Short mmCIF file of C-alpha atoms and ligand atoms in Angstrom, two decimals:
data_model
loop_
_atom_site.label_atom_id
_atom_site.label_comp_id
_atom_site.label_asym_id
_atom_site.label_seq_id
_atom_site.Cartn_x
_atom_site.Cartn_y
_atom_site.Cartn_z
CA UNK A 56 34.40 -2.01 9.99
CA UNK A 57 31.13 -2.18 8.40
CA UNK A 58 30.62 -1.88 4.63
CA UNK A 59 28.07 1.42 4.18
CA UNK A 60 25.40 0.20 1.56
CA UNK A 61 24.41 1.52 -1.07
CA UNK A 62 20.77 1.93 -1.93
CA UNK A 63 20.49 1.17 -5.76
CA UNK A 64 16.84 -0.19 -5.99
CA UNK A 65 14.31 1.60 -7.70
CA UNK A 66 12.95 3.83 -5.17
CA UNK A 67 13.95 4.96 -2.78
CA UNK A 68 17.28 6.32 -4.40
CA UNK A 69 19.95 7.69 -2.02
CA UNK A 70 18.82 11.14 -0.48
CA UNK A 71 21.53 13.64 -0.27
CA UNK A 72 22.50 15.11 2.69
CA UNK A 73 20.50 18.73 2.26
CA UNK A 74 17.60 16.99 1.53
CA UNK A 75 17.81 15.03 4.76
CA UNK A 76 18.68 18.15 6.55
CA UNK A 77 15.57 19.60 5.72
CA UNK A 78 13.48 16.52 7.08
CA UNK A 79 15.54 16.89 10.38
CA UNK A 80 14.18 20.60 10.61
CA UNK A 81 11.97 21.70 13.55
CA UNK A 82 7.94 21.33 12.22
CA UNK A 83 6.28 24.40 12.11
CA UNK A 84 2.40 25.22 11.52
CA UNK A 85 1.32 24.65 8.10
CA UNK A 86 0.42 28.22 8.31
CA UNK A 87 3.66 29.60 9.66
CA UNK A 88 4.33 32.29 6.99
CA UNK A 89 7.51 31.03 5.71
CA UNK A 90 6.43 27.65 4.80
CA UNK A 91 3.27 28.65 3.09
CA UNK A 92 6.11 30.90 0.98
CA UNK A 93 7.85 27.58 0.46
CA UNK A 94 5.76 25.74 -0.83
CA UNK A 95 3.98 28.34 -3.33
CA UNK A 96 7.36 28.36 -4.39
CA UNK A 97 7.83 24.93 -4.67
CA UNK A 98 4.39 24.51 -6.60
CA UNK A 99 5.42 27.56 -8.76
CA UNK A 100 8.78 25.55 -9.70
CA UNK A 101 7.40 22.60 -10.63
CA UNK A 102 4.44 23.74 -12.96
CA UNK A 103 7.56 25.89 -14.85
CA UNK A 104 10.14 23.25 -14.72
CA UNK A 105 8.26 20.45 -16.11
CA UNK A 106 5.81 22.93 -18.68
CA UNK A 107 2.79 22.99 -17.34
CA UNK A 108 0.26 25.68 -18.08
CA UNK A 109 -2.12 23.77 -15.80
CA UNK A 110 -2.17 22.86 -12.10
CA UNK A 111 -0.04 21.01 -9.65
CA UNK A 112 -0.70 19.36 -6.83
CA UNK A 113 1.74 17.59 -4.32
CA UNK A 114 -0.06 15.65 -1.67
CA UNK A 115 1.08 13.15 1.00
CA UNK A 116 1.13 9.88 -0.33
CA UNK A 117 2.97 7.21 -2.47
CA UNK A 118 3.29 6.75 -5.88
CA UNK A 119 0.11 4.63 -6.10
CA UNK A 120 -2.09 7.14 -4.50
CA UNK A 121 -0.84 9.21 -7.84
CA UNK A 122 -2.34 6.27 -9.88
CA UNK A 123 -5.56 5.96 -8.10
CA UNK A 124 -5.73 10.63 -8.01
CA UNK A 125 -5.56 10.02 -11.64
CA UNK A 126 -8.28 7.78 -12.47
CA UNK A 127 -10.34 9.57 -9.68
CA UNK A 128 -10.31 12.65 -10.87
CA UNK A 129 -11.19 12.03 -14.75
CA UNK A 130 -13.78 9.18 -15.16
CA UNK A 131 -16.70 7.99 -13.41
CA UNK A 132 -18.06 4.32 -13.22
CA UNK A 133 -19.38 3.00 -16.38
CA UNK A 134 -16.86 4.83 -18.42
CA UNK A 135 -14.19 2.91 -20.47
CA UNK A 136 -10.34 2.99 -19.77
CA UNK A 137 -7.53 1.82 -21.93
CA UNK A 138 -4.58 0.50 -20.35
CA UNK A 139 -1.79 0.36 -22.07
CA UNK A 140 0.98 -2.08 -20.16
CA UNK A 141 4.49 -2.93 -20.22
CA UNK A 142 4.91 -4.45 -16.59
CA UNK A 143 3.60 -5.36 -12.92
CA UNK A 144 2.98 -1.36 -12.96
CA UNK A 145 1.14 -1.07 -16.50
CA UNK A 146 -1.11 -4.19 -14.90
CA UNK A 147 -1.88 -2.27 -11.29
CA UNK A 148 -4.23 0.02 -13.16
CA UNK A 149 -6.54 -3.02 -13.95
CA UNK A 150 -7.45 -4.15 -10.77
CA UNK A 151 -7.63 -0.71 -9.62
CA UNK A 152 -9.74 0.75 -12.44
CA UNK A 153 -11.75 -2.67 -12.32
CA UNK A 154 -12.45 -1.60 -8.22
CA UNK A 155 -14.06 1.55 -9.88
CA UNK A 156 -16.68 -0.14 -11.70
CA UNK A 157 -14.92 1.13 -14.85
CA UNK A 158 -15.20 -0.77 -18.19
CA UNK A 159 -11.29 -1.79 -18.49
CA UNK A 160 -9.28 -2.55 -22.48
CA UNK A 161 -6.07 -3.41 -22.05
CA UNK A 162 -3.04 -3.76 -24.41
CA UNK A 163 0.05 -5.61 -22.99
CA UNK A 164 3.44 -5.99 -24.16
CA UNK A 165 5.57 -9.00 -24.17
CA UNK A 166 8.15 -8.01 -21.08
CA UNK A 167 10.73 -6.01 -22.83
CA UNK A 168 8.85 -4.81 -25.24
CA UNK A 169 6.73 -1.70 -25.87
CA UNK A 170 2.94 -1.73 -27.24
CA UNK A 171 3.40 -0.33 -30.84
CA UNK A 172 1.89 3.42 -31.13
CA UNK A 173 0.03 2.10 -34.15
CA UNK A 174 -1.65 -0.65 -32.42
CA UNK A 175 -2.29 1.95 -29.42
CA UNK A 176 -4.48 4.11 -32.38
CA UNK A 177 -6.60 0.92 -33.68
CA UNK A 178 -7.45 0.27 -30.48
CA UNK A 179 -8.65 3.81 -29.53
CA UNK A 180 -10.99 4.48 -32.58
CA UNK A 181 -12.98 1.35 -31.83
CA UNK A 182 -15.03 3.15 -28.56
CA UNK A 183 -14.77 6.02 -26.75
CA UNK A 184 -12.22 5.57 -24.03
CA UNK A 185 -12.80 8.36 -21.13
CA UNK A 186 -9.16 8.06 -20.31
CA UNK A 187 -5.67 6.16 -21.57
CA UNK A 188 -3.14 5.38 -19.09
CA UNK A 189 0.42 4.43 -20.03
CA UNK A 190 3.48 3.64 -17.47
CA UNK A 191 6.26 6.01 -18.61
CA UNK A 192 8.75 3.54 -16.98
CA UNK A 193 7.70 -0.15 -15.97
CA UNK A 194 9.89 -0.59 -13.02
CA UNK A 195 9.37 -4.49 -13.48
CA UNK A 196 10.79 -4.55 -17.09
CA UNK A 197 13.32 -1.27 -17.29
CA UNK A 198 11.20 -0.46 -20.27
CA UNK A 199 10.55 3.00 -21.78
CA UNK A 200 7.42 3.95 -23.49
CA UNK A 201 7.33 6.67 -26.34
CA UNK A 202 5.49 9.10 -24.42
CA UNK A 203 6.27 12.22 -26.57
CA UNK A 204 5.32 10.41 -29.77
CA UNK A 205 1.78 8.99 -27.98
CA UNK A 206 1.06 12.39 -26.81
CA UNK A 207 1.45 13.31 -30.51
CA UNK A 208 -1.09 10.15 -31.65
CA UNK A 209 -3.36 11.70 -28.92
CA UNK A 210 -4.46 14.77 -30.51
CA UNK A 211 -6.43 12.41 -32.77
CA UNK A 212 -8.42 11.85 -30.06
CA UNK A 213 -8.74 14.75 -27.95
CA UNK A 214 -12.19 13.51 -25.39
CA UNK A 215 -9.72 10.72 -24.18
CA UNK A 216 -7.46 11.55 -20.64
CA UNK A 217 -3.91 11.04 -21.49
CA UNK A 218 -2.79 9.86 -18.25
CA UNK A 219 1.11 9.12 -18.08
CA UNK A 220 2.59 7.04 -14.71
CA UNK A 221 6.14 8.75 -13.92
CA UNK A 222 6.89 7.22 -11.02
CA UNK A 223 10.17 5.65 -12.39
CA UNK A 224 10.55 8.23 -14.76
CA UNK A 225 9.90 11.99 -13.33
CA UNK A 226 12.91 14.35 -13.17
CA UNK A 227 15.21 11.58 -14.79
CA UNK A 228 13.54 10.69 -18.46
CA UNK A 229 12.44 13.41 -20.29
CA UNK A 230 9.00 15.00 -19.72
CA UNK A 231 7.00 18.00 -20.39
CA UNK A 232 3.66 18.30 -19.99
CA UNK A 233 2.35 20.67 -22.47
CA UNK A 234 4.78 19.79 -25.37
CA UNK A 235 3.99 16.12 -25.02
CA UNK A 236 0.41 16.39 -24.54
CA UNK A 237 -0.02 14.74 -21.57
CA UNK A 238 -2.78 15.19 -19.14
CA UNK A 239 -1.91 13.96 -15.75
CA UNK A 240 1.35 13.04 -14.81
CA UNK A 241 2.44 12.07 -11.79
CA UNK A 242 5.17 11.09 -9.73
CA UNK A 243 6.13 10.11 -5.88
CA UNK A 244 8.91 11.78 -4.04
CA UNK A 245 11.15 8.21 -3.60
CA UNK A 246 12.41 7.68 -7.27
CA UNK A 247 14.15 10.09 -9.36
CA UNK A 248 13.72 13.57 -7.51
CA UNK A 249 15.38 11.62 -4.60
CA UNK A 250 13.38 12.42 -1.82
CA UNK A 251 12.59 10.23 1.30
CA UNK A 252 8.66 8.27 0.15
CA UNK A 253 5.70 10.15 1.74
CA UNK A 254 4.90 12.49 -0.99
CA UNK A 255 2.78 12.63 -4.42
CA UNK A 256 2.95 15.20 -6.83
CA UNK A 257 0.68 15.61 -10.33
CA UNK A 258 0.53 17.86 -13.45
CA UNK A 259 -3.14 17.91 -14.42
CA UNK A 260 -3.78 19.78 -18.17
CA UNK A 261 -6.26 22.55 -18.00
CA UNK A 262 -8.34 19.63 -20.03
CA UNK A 263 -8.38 17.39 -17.32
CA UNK A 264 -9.41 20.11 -14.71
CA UNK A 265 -12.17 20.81 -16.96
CA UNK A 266 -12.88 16.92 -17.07
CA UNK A 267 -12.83 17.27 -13.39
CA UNK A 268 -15.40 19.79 -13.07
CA UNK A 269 -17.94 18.18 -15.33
CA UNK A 270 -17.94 15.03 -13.17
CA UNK A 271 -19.89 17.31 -10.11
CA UNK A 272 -19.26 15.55 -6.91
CA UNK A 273 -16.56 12.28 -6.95
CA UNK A 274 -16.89 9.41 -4.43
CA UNK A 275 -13.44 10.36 -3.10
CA UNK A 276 -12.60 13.07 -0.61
CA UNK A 277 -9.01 12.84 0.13
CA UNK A 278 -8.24 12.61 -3.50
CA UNK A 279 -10.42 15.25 -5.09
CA UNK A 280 -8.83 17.57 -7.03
CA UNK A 281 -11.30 20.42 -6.44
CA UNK A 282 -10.99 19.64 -2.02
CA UNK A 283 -7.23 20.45 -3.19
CA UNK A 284 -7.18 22.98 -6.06
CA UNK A 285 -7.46 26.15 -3.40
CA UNK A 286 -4.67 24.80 -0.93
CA UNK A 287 -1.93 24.77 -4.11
CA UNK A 288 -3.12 28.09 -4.83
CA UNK A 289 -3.04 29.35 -1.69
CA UNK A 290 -1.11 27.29 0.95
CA UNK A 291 -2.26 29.42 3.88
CA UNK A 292 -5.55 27.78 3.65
CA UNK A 293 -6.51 23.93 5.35
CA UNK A 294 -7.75 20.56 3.50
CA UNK A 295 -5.76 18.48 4.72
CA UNK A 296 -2.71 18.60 6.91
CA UNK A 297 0.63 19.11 4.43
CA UNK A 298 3.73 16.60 5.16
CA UNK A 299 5.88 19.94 6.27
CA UNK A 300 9.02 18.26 6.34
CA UNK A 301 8.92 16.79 3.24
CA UNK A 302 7.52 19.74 1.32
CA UNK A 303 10.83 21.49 2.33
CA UNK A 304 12.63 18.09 1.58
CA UNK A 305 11.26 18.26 -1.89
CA UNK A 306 11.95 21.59 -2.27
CA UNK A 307 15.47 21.55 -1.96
CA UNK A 308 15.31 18.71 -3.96
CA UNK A 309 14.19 20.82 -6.90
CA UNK A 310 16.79 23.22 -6.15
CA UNK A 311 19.28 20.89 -6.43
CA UNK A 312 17.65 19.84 -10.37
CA UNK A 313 17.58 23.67 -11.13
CA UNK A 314 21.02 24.23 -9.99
CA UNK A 315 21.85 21.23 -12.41
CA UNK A 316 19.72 22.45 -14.81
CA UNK A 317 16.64 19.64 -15.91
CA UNK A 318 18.15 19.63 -18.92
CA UNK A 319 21.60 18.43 -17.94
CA UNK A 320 19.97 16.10 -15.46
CA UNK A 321 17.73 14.35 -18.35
CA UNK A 322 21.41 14.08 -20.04
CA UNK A 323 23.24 12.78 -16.97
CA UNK A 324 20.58 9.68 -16.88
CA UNK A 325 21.17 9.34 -20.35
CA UNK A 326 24.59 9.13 -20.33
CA UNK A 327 25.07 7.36 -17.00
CA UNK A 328 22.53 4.71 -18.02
CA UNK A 329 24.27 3.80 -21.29
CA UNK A 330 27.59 3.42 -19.89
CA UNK A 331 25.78 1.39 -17.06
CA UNK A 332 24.34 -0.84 -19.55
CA UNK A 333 27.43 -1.64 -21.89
CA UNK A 334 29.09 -2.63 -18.83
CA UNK A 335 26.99 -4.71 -17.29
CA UNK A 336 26.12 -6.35 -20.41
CA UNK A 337 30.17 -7.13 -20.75
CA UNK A 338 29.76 -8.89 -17.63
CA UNK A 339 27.67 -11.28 -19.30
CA UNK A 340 24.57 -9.96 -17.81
CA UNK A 341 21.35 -9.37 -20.52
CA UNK A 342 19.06 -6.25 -20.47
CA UNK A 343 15.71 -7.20 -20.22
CA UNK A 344 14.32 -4.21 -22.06
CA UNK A 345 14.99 -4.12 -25.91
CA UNK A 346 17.78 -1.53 -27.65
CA UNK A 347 15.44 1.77 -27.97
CA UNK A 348 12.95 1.13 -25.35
CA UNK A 349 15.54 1.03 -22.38
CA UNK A 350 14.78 3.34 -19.56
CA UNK A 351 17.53 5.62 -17.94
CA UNK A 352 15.99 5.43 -14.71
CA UNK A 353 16.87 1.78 -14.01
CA UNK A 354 18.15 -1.84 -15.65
CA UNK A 355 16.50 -4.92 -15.10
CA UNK A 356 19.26 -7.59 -15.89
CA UNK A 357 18.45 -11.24 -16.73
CA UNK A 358 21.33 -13.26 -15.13
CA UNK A 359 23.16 -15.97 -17.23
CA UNK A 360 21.86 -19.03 -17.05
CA UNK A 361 22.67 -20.61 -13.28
CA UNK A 362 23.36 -17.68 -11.34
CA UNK A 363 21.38 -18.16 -8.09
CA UNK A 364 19.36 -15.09 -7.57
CA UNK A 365 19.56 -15.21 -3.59
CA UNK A 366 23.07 -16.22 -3.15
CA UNK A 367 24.32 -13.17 -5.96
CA UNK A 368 21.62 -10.87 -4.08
CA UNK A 369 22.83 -11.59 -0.60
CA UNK A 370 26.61 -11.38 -1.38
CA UNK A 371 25.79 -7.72 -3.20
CA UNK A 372 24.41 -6.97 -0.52
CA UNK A 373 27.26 -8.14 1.67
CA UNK A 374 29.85 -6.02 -0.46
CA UNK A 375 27.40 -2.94 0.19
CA UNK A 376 24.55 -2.98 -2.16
CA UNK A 377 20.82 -3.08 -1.97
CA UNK A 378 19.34 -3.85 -5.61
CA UNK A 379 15.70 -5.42 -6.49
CA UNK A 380 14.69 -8.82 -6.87
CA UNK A 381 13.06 -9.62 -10.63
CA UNK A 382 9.07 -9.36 -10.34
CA UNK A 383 6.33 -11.91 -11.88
CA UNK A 384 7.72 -14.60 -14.43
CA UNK A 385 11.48 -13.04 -13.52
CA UNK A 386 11.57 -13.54 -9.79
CA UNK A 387 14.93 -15.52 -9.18
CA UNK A 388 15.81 -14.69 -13.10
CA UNK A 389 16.76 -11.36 -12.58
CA UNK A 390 17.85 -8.11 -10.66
CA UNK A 391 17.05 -4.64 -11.18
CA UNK A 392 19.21 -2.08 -10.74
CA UNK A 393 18.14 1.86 -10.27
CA UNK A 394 20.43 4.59 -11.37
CA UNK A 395 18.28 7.66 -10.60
CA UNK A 396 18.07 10.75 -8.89
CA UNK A 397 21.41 11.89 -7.02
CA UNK A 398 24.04 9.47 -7.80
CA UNK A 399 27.27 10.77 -9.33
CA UNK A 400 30.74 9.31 -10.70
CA UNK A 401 31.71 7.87 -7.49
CA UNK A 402 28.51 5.75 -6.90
CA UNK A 403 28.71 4.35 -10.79
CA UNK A 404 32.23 3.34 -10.24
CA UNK A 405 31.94 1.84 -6.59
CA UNK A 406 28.61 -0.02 -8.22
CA UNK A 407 29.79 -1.93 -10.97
CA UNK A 408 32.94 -2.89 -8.79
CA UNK A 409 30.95 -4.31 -6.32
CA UNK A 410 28.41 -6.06 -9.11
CA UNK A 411 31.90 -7.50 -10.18
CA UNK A 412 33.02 -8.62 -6.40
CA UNK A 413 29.58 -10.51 -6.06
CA UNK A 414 29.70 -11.80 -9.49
CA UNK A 415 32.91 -13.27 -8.79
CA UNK A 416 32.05 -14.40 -5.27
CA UNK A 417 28.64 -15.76 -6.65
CA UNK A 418 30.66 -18.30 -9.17
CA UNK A 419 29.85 -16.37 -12.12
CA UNK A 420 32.77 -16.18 -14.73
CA UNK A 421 33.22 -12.48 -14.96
CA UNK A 422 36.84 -10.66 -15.29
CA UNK A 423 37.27 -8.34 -12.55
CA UNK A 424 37.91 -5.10 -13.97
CA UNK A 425 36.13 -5.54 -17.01
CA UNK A 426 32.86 -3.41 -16.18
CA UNK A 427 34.94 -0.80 -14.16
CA UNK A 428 37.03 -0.25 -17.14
CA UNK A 429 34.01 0.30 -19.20
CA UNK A 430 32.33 2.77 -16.72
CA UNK A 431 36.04 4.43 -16.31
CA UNK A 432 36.23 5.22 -20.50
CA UNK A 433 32.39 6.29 -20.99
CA UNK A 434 33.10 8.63 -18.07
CA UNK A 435 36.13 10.35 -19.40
CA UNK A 436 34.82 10.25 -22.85
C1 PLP B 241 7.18 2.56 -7.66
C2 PLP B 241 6.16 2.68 -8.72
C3 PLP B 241 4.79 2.84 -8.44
C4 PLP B 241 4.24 2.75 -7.05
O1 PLP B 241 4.71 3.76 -6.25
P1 PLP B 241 4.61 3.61 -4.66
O2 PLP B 241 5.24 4.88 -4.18
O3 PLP B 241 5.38 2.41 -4.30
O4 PLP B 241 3.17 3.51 -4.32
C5 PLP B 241 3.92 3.04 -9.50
N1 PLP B 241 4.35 3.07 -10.76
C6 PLP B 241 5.65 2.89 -11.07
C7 PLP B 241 6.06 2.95 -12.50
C8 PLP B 241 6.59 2.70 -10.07
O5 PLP B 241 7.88 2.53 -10.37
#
């Protein structure tokens, strides 16, 4: 019989079964009636789930699109933008702000490690940046920034765009947009809502709107906040053609977080990344990511010195796992593991056995049982 697999990269995360049943659903005209009342309901949801006294937006599109909406939408060319990095992801902002003839700072962590808040300020009061961007989670490094405590430092500097990347991060680490004073976030479908890819949905602050509107007309159609602004007011009307299915897939998606409550989801990441963690750590595995900067969304996990990357990779997968290669300097050094979105007990438990099958297979000296007894106690704790 053949082993199912389970999808544990970081995006796309396993899709439940009603959300797939929604992208199996006969297509109907953008402007059927019900589905405009969908997804004004859907818009409606996420601007008070999330805290958002401004605007959403959700637009077909991946993650990146998000990134490039962003910048789009808040400077224009000439204007300086600090990056602040912590990963592959931190770093795509540079060559795509550089495309936009924008003047680009950047501050970079070692991997692991986060860009000290302090450092963030000094570098802010020496010009006027038109925007800040800052990777919530750095899928390549499985490391968390301090967001809420940024958003705090920002409101000494209130004519600079506070622009936060939740790709990794968005329904699984906690965000609100007003209380955090953040300005855009954004997010795609594939990572922690647990949708199929194909969609990209933003929070823009009523500052960044107005940041919008001073700009006049943008060199970009698709991605124009003010082309989109009237459809997420009122669906009925046409831009662009919505992705129907996955507006409803999305949808139920966010029923499923408010029927777990946001809050208890932000605390069932927490909890399930922890006990994640301590386990694979006792399996001799290291996290790349530094105690107190460690996401919830995903690990990256150095492997001990030896362990060859495609032969552990291809035996996981074997036992019925998909997880991601390392990126940059930690290709064939490490894998990354996602534990986002909807996953429950049984996937943590069938996970870390199979880690320990390949392990084993893979020559590494690991003690079957170990991790699963680890993930057993932290759940019944
Ligand atoms: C996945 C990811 C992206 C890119 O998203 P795509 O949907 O692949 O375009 C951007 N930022 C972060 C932090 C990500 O994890």
């Amino acid at each position: 019989m053949k082993t199912r697999k389970l999808l544990m990269i970081p995006g796309p995360t396993p899709v439940a079964r009603s959300i797939q049943d929604q992208m199996g659903r006969e297509t109907v005209a953008f402007g059927d009636p019900a589905f405009v009342k969908d997804f004004k309901e859907l818009i409606e949801d996420l601007k008070v789930m999330f805290r958002c006294s401004g605007e959403v937006f959700v637009l077909a599109g991946t993650g990146t699109m998000g990134m490039e909406t962003a910048i789009a939408n808040v400077t224009k060319r000439g204007d300086n933008v600090l990056i602040v990095s912590h990963g592959f992801f931190g770093d795509r902002f540079i060559d795509l702000c550089t495309r936009k003839g924008l003047n680009v700072d950047v501050l970079s962590s070692e991997w692991g490690e986060i860009v000290p808040v302090d450092k963030i300020r000094e570098k802010l009061k020496e010009k006027h940046y038109a925007a800040m961007t800052v990777t919530h989670v750095d899928t390549s490094t499985g490391v968390c920034a301090p967001v809420a405590e940024i958003g705090e430092m920002m409101k000494e500097f209130p004519e600079t765009i506070y622009i936060v990347d939740g790709v990794c991060a968005t329904a699984g680490e906690v965000e609100y947009i007003d209380d955090m004073g953040i300005d855009i976030l954004f997010t795609g479908s594939q990572k922690a809502f647990g949708v199929a890819p194909g969609l990209t949905m933003l929070w823009v602050s009523n500052k960044a709107m107005e940041r919008r509107k001073s700009l006049g007309t943008i060199p970009e159609f698709y991605i124009d906040f003010e082309k989109w602004l009237p459809i997420m007011h009122d669906p009925a009307k046409y831009f662009g053609t919505p992705a129907v299915n996955l507006v409803w897939a999305l949808k139920e998606a966010v029923r499923l977080i408010k029927e777990e409550g946001l809050e208890n989801r932000y605390a069932r990441h927490k909890k399930y990344a922890r006990i994640m963690q301590s386990a694979l750590e006792a399996l001799g595995f290291k996290i790349l990511a530094k105690e107190g900067h460690r996401a919830v969304t995903l690990s990256n996990l150095v492997y001990p010195e030896g362990t060859d990357d495609a032969k552990f990779r291809g035996l996981l997968a074997e036992e019925g796992i998909m997880v991601a290669g390392g990126l940059g300097a930690y290709a064939g050094k490490m894998f990354r593991l996602g534990h986002m979105g909807n996953i429950d007990k049984h996937d943590l438990v069938s996970v870390i056995a199979t880690i320990e099958r390949a392990a084993y297979r893979a020559g590494m000296n690991v003690e079957l049982g170990k991790g699963v007894a680890i993930v057993q106690k932290g759940l019944v704790e």
